[in-house]
């Protein structure tokens, strides 16, 4: 049925896609497996966009559909019983980038796993991260971005945190569709997470060390 879901998303059959997500979850499919199917569908849509067979409206429709799917999946993810507050995480999509579906999932997963999350939104300038670190004193800073231009901006953001004398006060993790270990090294971050749970693992490890 995940194949059907991928097809429904790439065909922009929104109602059908939402129904399939619900059916899959009702039948006991892991939320992570459903998310993976959605990711594949979005990749496919992204490829069409790159090849010039889809345009911005299709990307927007895909984003809207994904937001709705996330809303259906969230309650399943939130079944994890967790009340303890481990620490604080500041999260945001870096300057120049407005992709926030992934960031919102990470933010939500951190929240239900016991972190206080300060979400700075999208297109966040490095100064805003610096100001938020000063204000909220988090243990962890999470940078998200999907565009390749985010690579340099993530590096600049890490540099700005360093220049403000705050680098040894926080651990920095990065993530987003095109981010990998190499970009982590390039940006000077402490960790790269391929998905939201990887972000939660880093945050737990780092917050406990404080
Ligand atoms: C939906 C979408 C949009 C929507 C975004 C809506 C929204 N609210 O986010 C809209 C229509 C706004 C959009 C706009 C644009 N987009 Co767009 N978009 C996409 C699309 C189809 C899906 C992205 C997505 O949400 N994926 C699903 C989420 C869940 O995945 P994720 O972000 O990777 O998140 C997961 C992990 O990475 C991780 N994670 C994410 N962040 C973090 C952070 C931390 C700390 C950790 C640990 C983990 C982590 O956890 C998440 C859950 O597991 C992709 C194609 C694709 N391949 O997916 C193109 C894509 C990203 N877009 C692209 C482009 C070019 C654009 C535009 C420039 C188009 C234009 N001409 O205007 C604009 C950019 C505007 C801007 N300044 O940002 C390109 C980028 C190419 C590049 N080289 O940079 C892509 C790859 C399409 C393509 N193949 O060409 N887009």
PDB file of C-alpha atoms in Angstrom, residues 51-201:
ATOM      1  CA  UNK A  51      13.673  18.318 -15.163  1.00  0.00           C
ATOM      2  CA  UNK A  52      11.156  21.068 -15.888  1.00  0.00           C
ATOM      3  CA  UNK A  53       8.112  18.797 -16.048  1.00  0.00           C
ATOM      4  CA  UNK A  54       6.671  20.195 -12.781  1.00  0.00           C
ATOM      5  CA  UNK A  55       6.729  23.816 -11.670  1.00  0.00           C
ATOM      6  CA  UNK A  56       6.407  25.852  -8.470  1.00  0.00           C
ATOM      7  CA  UNK A  57       2.644  25.237  -8.043  1.00  0.00           C
ATOM      8  CA  UNK A  58       3.329  21.488  -7.938  1.00  0.00           C
ATOM      9  CA  UNK A  59       6.030  21.983  -5.282  1.00  0.00           C
ATOM     10  CA  UNK A  60       3.556  24.093  -3.316  1.00  0.00           C
ATOM     11  CA  UNK A  61       0.841  21.459  -3.610  1.00  0.00           C
ATOM     12  CA  UNK A  62       3.306  18.790  -2.500  1.00  0.00           C
ATOM     13  CA  UNK A  63       4.289  20.923   0.498  1.00  0.00           C
ATOM     14  CA  UNK A  64       0.656  21.476   1.457  1.00  0.00           C
ATOM     15  CA  UNK A  65      -0.147  17.776   1.123  1.00  0.00           C
ATOM     16  CA  UNK A  66       2.885  16.866   3.214  1.00  0.00           C
ATOM     17  CA  UNK A  67       1.821  19.284   5.940  1.00  0.00           C
ATOM     18  CA  UNK A  68      -1.577  17.610   6.109  1.00  0.00           C
ATOM     19  CA  UNK A  69      -0.030  14.146   6.165  1.00  0.00           C
ATOM     20  CA  UNK A  70       2.253  15.225   9.000  1.00  0.00           C
ATOM     21  CA  UNK A  71      -0.790  16.344  10.991  1.00  0.00           C
ATOM     22  CA  UNK A  72      -2.274  12.838  10.631  1.00  0.00           C
ATOM     23  CA  UNK A  73       0.986  11.132  11.611  1.00  0.00           C
ATOM     24  CA  UNK A  74       1.832  13.403  14.565  1.00  0.00           C
ATOM     25  CA  UNK A  75      -0.597  11.841  17.082  1.00  0.00           C
ATOM     26  CA  UNK A  76       0.946   8.421  16.353  1.00  0.00           C
ATOM     27  CA  UNK A  77       4.420   9.767  16.981  1.00  0.00           C
ATOM     28  CA  UNK A  78       3.222  11.442  20.145  1.00  0.00           C
ATOM     29  CA  UNK A  79       2.163   8.127  21.659  1.00  0.00           C
ATOM     30  CA  UNK A  80       5.597   8.041  23.259  1.00  0.00           C
ATOM     31  CA  UNK A  81       5.015   8.779  26.943  1.00  0.00           C
ATOM     32  CA  UNK A  82       7.488  11.488  27.857  1.00  0.00           C
ATOM     33  CA  UNK A  83       7.037  14.334  30.246  1.00  0.00           C
ATOM     34  CA  UNK A  84      10.472  15.043  31.602  1.00  0.00           C
ATOM     35  CA  UNK A  85      12.108  18.181  30.226  1.00  0.00           C
ATOM     36  CA  UNK A  86      15.645  17.260  29.243  1.00  0.00           C
ATOM     37  CA  UNK A  87      16.766  20.703  28.226  1.00  0.00           C
ATOM     38  CA  UNK A  88      16.335  23.435  25.657  1.00  0.00           C
ATOM     39  CA  UNK A  89      16.799  23.326  21.916  1.00  0.00           C
ATOM     40  CA  UNK A  90      16.730  26.295  19.567  1.00  0.00           C
ATOM     41  CA  UNK A  91      15.711  25.328  16.052  1.00  0.00           C
ATOM     42  CA  UNK A  92      15.266  27.186  12.787  1.00  0.00           C
ATOM     43  CA  UNK A  93      15.543  26.969   9.022  1.00  0.00           C
ATOM     44  CA  UNK A  94      18.591  29.005   8.059  1.00  0.00           C
ATOM     45  CA  UNK A  95      18.537  32.334   6.223  1.00  0.00           C
ATOM     46  CA  UNK A  96      17.451  32.222   2.581  1.00  0.00           C
ATOM     47  CA  UNK A  97      15.615  28.930   2.977  1.00  0.00           C
ATOM     48  CA  UNK A  98      11.900  28.596   3.694  1.00  0.00           C
ATOM     49  CA  UNK A  99      11.545  24.781   3.639  1.00  0.00           C
ATOM     50  CA  UNK A 100      10.089  23.949   7.013  1.00  0.00           C
ATOM     51  CA  UNK A 101       8.209  20.652   6.795  1.00  0.00           C
ATOM     52  CA  UNK A 102      11.253  18.685   7.974  1.00  0.00           C
ATOM     53  CA  UNK A 103      12.138  21.308  10.578  1.00  0.00           C
ATOM     54  CA  UNK A 104       8.621  21.140  11.989  1.00  0.00           C
ATOM     55  CA  UNK A 105       8.814  17.354  12.299  1.00  0.00           C
ATOM     56  CA  UNK A 106      12.144  17.597  14.129  1.00  0.00           C
ATOM     57  CA  UNK A 107      10.739  20.313  16.376  1.00  0.00           C
ATOM     58  CA  UNK A 108       7.673  18.215  17.170  1.00  0.00           C
ATOM     59  CA  UNK A 109       9.719  15.073  17.875  1.00  0.00           C
ATOM     60  CA  UNK A 110      12.029  16.981  20.221  1.00  0.00           C
ATOM     61  CA  UNK A 111       9.010  18.361  22.017  1.00  0.00           C
ATOM     62  CA  UNK A 112       7.281  15.014  22.549  1.00  0.00           C
ATOM     63  CA  UNK A 113      10.595  13.518  23.656  1.00  0.00           C
ATOM     64  CA  UNK A 114      10.952  15.921  26.527  1.00  0.00           C
ATOM     65  CA  UNK A 115      12.712  19.032  25.235  1.00  0.00           C
ATOM     66  CA  UNK A 116      11.675  22.637  25.467  1.00  0.00           C
ATOM     67  CA  UNK A 117      11.852  23.782  21.864  1.00  0.00           C
ATOM     68  CA  UNK A 118      12.270  27.392  20.829  1.00  0.00           C
ATOM     69  CA  UNK A 119      11.359  27.462  17.149  1.00  0.00           C
ATOM     70  CA  UNK A 120      12.657  30.556  15.356  1.00  0.00           C
ATOM     71  CA  UNK A 121      10.822  29.728  12.123  1.00  0.00           C
ATOM     72  CA  UNK A 122      12.217  29.973   8.600  1.00  0.00           C
ATOM     73  CA  UNK A 123      14.711  32.232   6.838  1.00  0.00           C
ATOM     74  CA  UNK A 124      16.433  32.851  10.170  1.00  0.00           C
ATOM     75  CA  UNK A 125      19.470  35.183  10.060  1.00  0.00           C
ATOM     76  CA  UNK A 126      22.524  34.093  12.056  1.00  0.00           C
ATOM     77  CA  UNK A 127      22.114  37.079  14.392  1.00  0.00           C
ATOM     78  CA  UNK A 128      18.707  35.798  15.425  1.00  0.00           C
ATOM     79  CA  UNK A 129      20.264  32.457  16.431  1.00  0.00           C
ATOM     80  CA  UNK A 130      22.950  34.301  18.403  1.00  0.00           C
ATOM     81  CA  UNK A 131      20.385  36.507  20.163  1.00  0.00           C
ATOM     82  CA  UNK A 132      18.218  33.481  20.979  1.00  0.00           C
ATOM     83  CA  UNK A 133      21.184  31.591  22.462  1.00  0.00           C
ATOM     84  CA  UNK A 134      21.916  34.583  24.707  1.00  0.00           C
ATOM     85  CA  UNK A 135      18.289  34.852  25.720  1.00  0.00           C
ATOM     86  CA  UNK A 136      17.316  31.199  26.228  1.00  0.00           C
ATOM     87  CA  UNK A 137      20.664  29.530  27.090  1.00  0.00           C
ATOM     88  CA  UNK A 138      19.897  26.271  25.256  1.00  0.00           C
ATOM     89  CA  UNK A 139      22.160  23.215  25.308  1.00  0.00           C
ATOM     90  CA  UNK A 140      21.482  22.493  21.651  1.00  0.00           C
ATOM     91  CA  UNK A 141      21.040  24.501  18.443  1.00  0.00           C
ATOM     92  CA  UNK A 142      19.410  22.761  15.469  1.00  0.00           C
ATOM     93  CA  UNK A 143      19.854  24.169  11.971  1.00  0.00           C
ATOM     94  CA  UNK A 144      17.627  22.959   9.166  1.00  0.00           C
ATOM     95  CA  UNK A 145      17.809  23.655   5.437  1.00  0.00           C
ATOM     96  CA  UNK A 146      16.966  21.979   2.149  1.00  0.00           C
ATOM     97  CA  UNK A 147      18.606  24.253  -0.427  1.00  0.00           C
ATOM     98  CA  UNK A 148      22.228  23.804  -1.428  1.00  0.00           C
ATOM     99  CA  UNK A 149      22.694  27.486  -0.589  1.00  0.00           C
ATOM    100  CA  UNK A 150      21.959  26.482   3.008  1.00  0.00           C
ATOM    101  CA  UNK A 151      25.384  24.793   3.206  1.00  0.00           C
ATOM    102  CA  UNK A 152      27.226  28.136   3.268  1.00  0.00           C
ATOM    103  CA  UNK A 153      24.602  29.765   5.435  1.00  0.00           C
ATOM    104  CA  UNK A 154      24.910  26.980   8.003  1.00  0.00           C
ATOM    105  CA  UNK A 155      28.674  27.501   8.033  1.00  0.00           C
ATOM    106  CA  UNK A 156      28.167  31.269   8.450  1.00  0.00           C
ATOM    107  CA  UNK A 157      25.713  30.667  11.270  1.00  0.00           C
ATOM    108  CA  UNK A 158      28.171  28.420  13.116  1.00  0.00           C
ATOM    109  CA  UNK A 159      30.860  31.070  12.585  1.00  0.00           C
ATOM    110  CA  UNK A 160      28.561  33.799  13.932  1.00  0.00           C
ATOM    111  CA  UNK A 161      27.885  31.713  17.054  1.00  0.00           C
ATOM    112  CA  UNK A 162      31.630  31.254  17.454  1.00  0.00           C
ATOM    113  CA  UNK A 163      32.369  34.970  16.959  1.00  0.00           C
ATOM    114  CA  UNK A 164      29.806  35.800  19.618  1.00  0.00           C
ATOM    115  CA  UNK A 165      31.827  33.666  22.061  1.00  0.00           C
ATOM    116  CA  UNK A 166      29.026  31.114  22.413  1.00  0.00           C
ATOM    117  CA  UNK A 167      30.441  28.114  20.542  1.00  0.00           C
ATOM    118  CA  UNK A 168      31.503  26.201  23.663  1.00  0.00           C
ATOM    119  CA  UNK A 169      28.126  26.819  25.306  1.00  0.00           C
ATOM    120  CA  UNK A 170      26.064  24.901  22.739  1.00  0.00           C
ATOM    121  CA  UNK A 171      26.205  21.783  20.614  1.00  0.00           C
ATOM    122  CA  UNK A 172      25.067  22.329  17.037  1.00  0.00           C
ATOM    123  CA  UNK A 173      23.286  19.780  14.865  1.00  0.00           C
ATOM    124  CA  UNK A 174      22.280  20.198  11.263  1.00  0.00           C
ATOM    125  CA  UNK A 175      19.907  18.396   8.917  1.00  0.00           C
ATOM    126  CA  UNK A 176      17.675  18.646   5.884  1.00  0.00           C
ATOM    127  CA  UNK A 177      17.232  16.858   2.561  1.00  0.00           C
ATOM    128  CA  UNK A 178      20.630  17.520   0.990  1.00  0.00           C
ATOM    129  CA  UNK A 179      22.730  17.723   4.148  1.00  0.00           C
ATOM    130  CA  UNK A 180      25.225  14.970   4.973  1.00  0.00           C
ATOM    131  CA  UNK A 181      28.336  14.260   7.074  1.00  0.00           C
ATOM    132  CA  UNK A 182      30.522  16.181   4.639  1.00  0.00           C
ATOM    133  CA  UNK A 183      28.425  19.325   5.044  1.00  0.00           C
ATOM    134  CA  UNK A 184      28.570  18.862   8.802  1.00  0.00           C
ATOM    135  CA  UNK A 185      32.374  18.974   8.601  1.00  0.00           C
ATOM    136  CA  UNK A 186      32.247  21.925   6.204  1.00  0.00           C
ATOM    137  CA  UNK A 187      29.882  23.896   8.427  1.00  0.00           C
ATOM    138  CA  UNK A 188      31.754  23.048  11.618  1.00  0.00           C
ATOM    139  CA  UNK A 189      28.687  21.557  13.298  1.00  0.00           C
ATOM    140  CA  UNK A 190      28.826  18.817  15.946  1.00  0.00           C
ATOM    141  CA  UNK A 191      26.351  16.435  14.371  1.00  0.00           C
ATOM    142  CA  UNK A 192      24.348  15.652  11.263  1.00  0.00           C
ATOM    143  CA  UNK A 193      20.993  13.937  11.662  1.00  0.00           C
ATOM    144  CA  UNK A 194      19.362  12.172   8.745  1.00  0.00           C
ATOM    145  CA  UNK A 195      15.948  12.281  10.363  1.00  0.00           C
ATOM    146  CA  UNK A 196      14.045  13.637  13.328  1.00  0.00           C
ATOM    147  CA  UNK A 197      14.870  10.721  15.625  1.00  0.00           C
ATOM    148  CA  UNK A 198      18.584  11.164  14.946  1.00  0.00           C
ATOM    149  CA  UNK A 199      18.103  14.753  16.117  1.00  0.00           C
ATOM    150  CA  UNK A 200      16.412  13.547  19.288  1.00  0.00           C
ATOM    151  CA  UNK A 201      19.297  11.127  19.966  1.00  0.00           C
TER     152      UNK A 201
END
